[in-house]
C-alpha atoms as a PDB file:
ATOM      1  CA  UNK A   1     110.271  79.334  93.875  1.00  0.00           C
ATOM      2  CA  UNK A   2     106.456  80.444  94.381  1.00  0.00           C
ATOM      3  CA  UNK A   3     105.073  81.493  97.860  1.00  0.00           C
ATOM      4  CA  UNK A   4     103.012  78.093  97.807  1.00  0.00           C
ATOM      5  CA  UNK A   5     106.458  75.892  96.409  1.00  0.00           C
ATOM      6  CA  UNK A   6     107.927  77.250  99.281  1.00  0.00           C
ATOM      7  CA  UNK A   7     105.464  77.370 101.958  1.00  0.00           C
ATOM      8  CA  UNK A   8     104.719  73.634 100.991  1.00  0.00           C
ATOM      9  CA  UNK A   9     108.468  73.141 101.394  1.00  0.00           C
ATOM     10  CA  UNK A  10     108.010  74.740 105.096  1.00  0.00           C
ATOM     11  CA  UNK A  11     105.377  72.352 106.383  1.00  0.00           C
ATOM     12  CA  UNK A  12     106.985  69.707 104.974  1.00  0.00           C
ATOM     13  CA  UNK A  13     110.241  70.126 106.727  1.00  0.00           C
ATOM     14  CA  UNK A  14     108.485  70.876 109.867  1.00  0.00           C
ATOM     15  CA  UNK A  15     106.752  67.881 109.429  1.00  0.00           C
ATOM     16  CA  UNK A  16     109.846  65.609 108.908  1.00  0.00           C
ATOM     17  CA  UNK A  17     111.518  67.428 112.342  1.00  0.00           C
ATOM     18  CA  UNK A  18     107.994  66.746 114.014  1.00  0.00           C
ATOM     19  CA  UNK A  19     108.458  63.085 112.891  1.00  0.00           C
ATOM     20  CA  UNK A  20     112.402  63.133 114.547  1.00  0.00           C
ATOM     21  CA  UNK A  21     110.934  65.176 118.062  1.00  0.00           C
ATOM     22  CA  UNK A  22     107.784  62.894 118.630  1.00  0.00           C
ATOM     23  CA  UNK A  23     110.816  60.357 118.221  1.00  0.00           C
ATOM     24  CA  UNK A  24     112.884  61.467 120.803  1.00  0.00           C
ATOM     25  CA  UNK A  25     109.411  62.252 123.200  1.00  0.00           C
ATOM     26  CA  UNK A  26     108.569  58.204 122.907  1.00  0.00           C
ATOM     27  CA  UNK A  27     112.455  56.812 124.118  1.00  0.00           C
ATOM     28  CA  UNK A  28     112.117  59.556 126.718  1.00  0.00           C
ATOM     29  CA  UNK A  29     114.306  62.504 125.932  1.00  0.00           C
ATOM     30  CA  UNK A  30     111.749  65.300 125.553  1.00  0.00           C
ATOM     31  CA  UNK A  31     112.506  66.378 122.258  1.00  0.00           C
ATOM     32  CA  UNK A  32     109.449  68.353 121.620  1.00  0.00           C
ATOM     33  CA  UNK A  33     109.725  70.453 124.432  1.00  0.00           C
ATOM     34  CA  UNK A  34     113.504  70.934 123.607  1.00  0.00           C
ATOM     35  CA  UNK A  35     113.744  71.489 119.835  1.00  0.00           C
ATOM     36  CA  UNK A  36     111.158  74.146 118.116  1.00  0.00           C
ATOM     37  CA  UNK A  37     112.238  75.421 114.825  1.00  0.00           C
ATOM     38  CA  UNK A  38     109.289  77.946 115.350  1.00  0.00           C
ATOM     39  CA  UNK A  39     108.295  76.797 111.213  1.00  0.00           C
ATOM     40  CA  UNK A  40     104.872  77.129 112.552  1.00  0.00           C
ATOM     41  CA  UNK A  41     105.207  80.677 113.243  1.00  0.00           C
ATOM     42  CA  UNK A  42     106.962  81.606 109.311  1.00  0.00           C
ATOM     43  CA  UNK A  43     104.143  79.768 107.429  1.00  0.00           C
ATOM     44  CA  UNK A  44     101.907  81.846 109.265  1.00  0.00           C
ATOM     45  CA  UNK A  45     103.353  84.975 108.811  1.00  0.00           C
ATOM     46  CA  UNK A  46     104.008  84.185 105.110  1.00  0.00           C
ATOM     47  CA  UNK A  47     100.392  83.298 104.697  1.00  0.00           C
ATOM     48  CA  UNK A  48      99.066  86.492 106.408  1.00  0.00           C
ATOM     49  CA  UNK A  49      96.802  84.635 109.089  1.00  0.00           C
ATOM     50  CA  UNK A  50      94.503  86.991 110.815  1.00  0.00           C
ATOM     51  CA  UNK A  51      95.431  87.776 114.325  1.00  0.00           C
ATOM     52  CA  UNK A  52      91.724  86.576 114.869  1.00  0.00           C
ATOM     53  CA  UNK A  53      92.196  83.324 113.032  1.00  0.00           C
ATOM     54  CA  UNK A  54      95.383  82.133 114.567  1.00  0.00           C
ATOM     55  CA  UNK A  55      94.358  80.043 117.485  1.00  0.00           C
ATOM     56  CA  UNK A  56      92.474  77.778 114.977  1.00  0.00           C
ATOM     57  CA  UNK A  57      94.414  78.185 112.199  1.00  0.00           C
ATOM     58  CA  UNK A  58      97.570  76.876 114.747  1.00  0.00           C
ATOM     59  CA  UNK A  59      95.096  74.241 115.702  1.00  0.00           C
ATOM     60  CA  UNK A  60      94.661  72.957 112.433  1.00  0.00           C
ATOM     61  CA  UNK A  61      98.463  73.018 111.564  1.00  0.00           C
ATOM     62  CA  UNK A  62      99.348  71.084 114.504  1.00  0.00           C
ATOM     63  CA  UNK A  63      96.999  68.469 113.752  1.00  0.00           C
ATOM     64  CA  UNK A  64      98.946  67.965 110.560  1.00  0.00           C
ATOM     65  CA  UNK A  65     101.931  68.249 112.488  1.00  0.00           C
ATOM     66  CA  UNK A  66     100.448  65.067 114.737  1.00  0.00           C
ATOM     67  CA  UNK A  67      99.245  63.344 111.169  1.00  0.00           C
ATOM     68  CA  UNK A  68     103.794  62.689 110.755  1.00  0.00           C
ATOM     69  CA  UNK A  69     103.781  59.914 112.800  1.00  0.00           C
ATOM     70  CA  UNK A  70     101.633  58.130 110.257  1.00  0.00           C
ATOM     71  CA  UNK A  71     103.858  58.495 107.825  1.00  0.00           C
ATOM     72  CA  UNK A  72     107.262  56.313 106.730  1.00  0.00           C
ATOM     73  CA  UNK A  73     110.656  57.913 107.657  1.00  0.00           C
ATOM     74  CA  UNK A  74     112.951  58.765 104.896  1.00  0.00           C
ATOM     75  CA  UNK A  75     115.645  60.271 104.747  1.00  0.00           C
ATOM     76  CA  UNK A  76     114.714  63.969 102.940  1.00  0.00           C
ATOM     77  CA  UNK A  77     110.659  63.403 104.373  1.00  0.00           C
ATOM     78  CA  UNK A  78     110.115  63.050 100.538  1.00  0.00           C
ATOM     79  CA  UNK A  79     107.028  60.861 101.977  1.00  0.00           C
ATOM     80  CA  UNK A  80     105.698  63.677 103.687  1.00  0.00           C
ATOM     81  CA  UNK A  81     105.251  65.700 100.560  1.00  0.00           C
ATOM     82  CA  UNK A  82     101.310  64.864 100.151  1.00  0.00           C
ATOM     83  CA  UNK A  83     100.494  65.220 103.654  1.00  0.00           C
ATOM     84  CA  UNK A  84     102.317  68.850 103.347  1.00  0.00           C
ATOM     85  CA  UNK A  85      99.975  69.622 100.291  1.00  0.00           C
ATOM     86  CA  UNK A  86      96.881  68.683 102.184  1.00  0.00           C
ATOM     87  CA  UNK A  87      97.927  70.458 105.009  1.00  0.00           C
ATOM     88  CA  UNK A  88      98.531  74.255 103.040  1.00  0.00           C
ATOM     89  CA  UNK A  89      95.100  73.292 101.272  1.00  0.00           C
ATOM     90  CA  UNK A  90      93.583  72.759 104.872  1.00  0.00           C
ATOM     91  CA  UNK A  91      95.005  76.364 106.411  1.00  0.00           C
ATOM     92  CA  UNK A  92      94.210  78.083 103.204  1.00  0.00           C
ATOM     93  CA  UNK A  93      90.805  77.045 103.128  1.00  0.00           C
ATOM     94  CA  UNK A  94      90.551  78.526 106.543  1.00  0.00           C
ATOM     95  CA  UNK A  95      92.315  81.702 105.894  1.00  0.00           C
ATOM     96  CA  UNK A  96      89.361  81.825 102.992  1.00  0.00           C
ATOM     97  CA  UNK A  97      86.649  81.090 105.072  1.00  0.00           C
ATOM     98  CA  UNK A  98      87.566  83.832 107.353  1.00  0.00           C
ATOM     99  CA  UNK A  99      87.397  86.620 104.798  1.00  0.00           C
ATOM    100  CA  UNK A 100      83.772  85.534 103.576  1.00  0.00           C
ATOM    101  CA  UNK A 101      81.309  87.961 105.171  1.00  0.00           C
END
């Protein structure tokens, strides 16, 4: 599997568990404060984020992260595939911009 297959992979399975924890926050068990699979944290050391970068790079993966709810439950997050794609596009992008001078 490529870096991107797999970082893809990442965001979408952290996507899917946001969709379960934002679950658990609305019937009142406090699931997001509770259950952290710190994904957020791998992608971003897999994708070399600058230490400079990383308070809006986590910005802009957490507004993906918020984006789940939109989305229809199933049962492997297959529907969350496309909003994972946009959302490595999005924190590349930014990882570019950065670099540029």
């Amino acid at each position: 599997m490529k870096n991107k297959e797999l970082l893809i992979n990442l965001i979408q399975q952290d996507l899917k568990h946001n969709q379960l924890v934002i679950g658990l926050d609305k019937i009142g068990l406090e699931g997001s404060e509770m259950h952290n699979l710190r994904i957020l944290e791998m992608v971003s050391k897999l994708m070399k984020v600058p230490k400079t970068l990383q308070e809006d790079w986590t910005k802009a993966y957490m507004l993906c992260m918020e984006e789940a709810v939109n989305y229809q439950i199933t049962n492997r997050g297959e529907s969350l595939k496309p909003l994972a794609e946009v959302c490595f596009n999005r924190l590349k992008q930014l990882i570019k911009k950065s670099e540029i001078p």
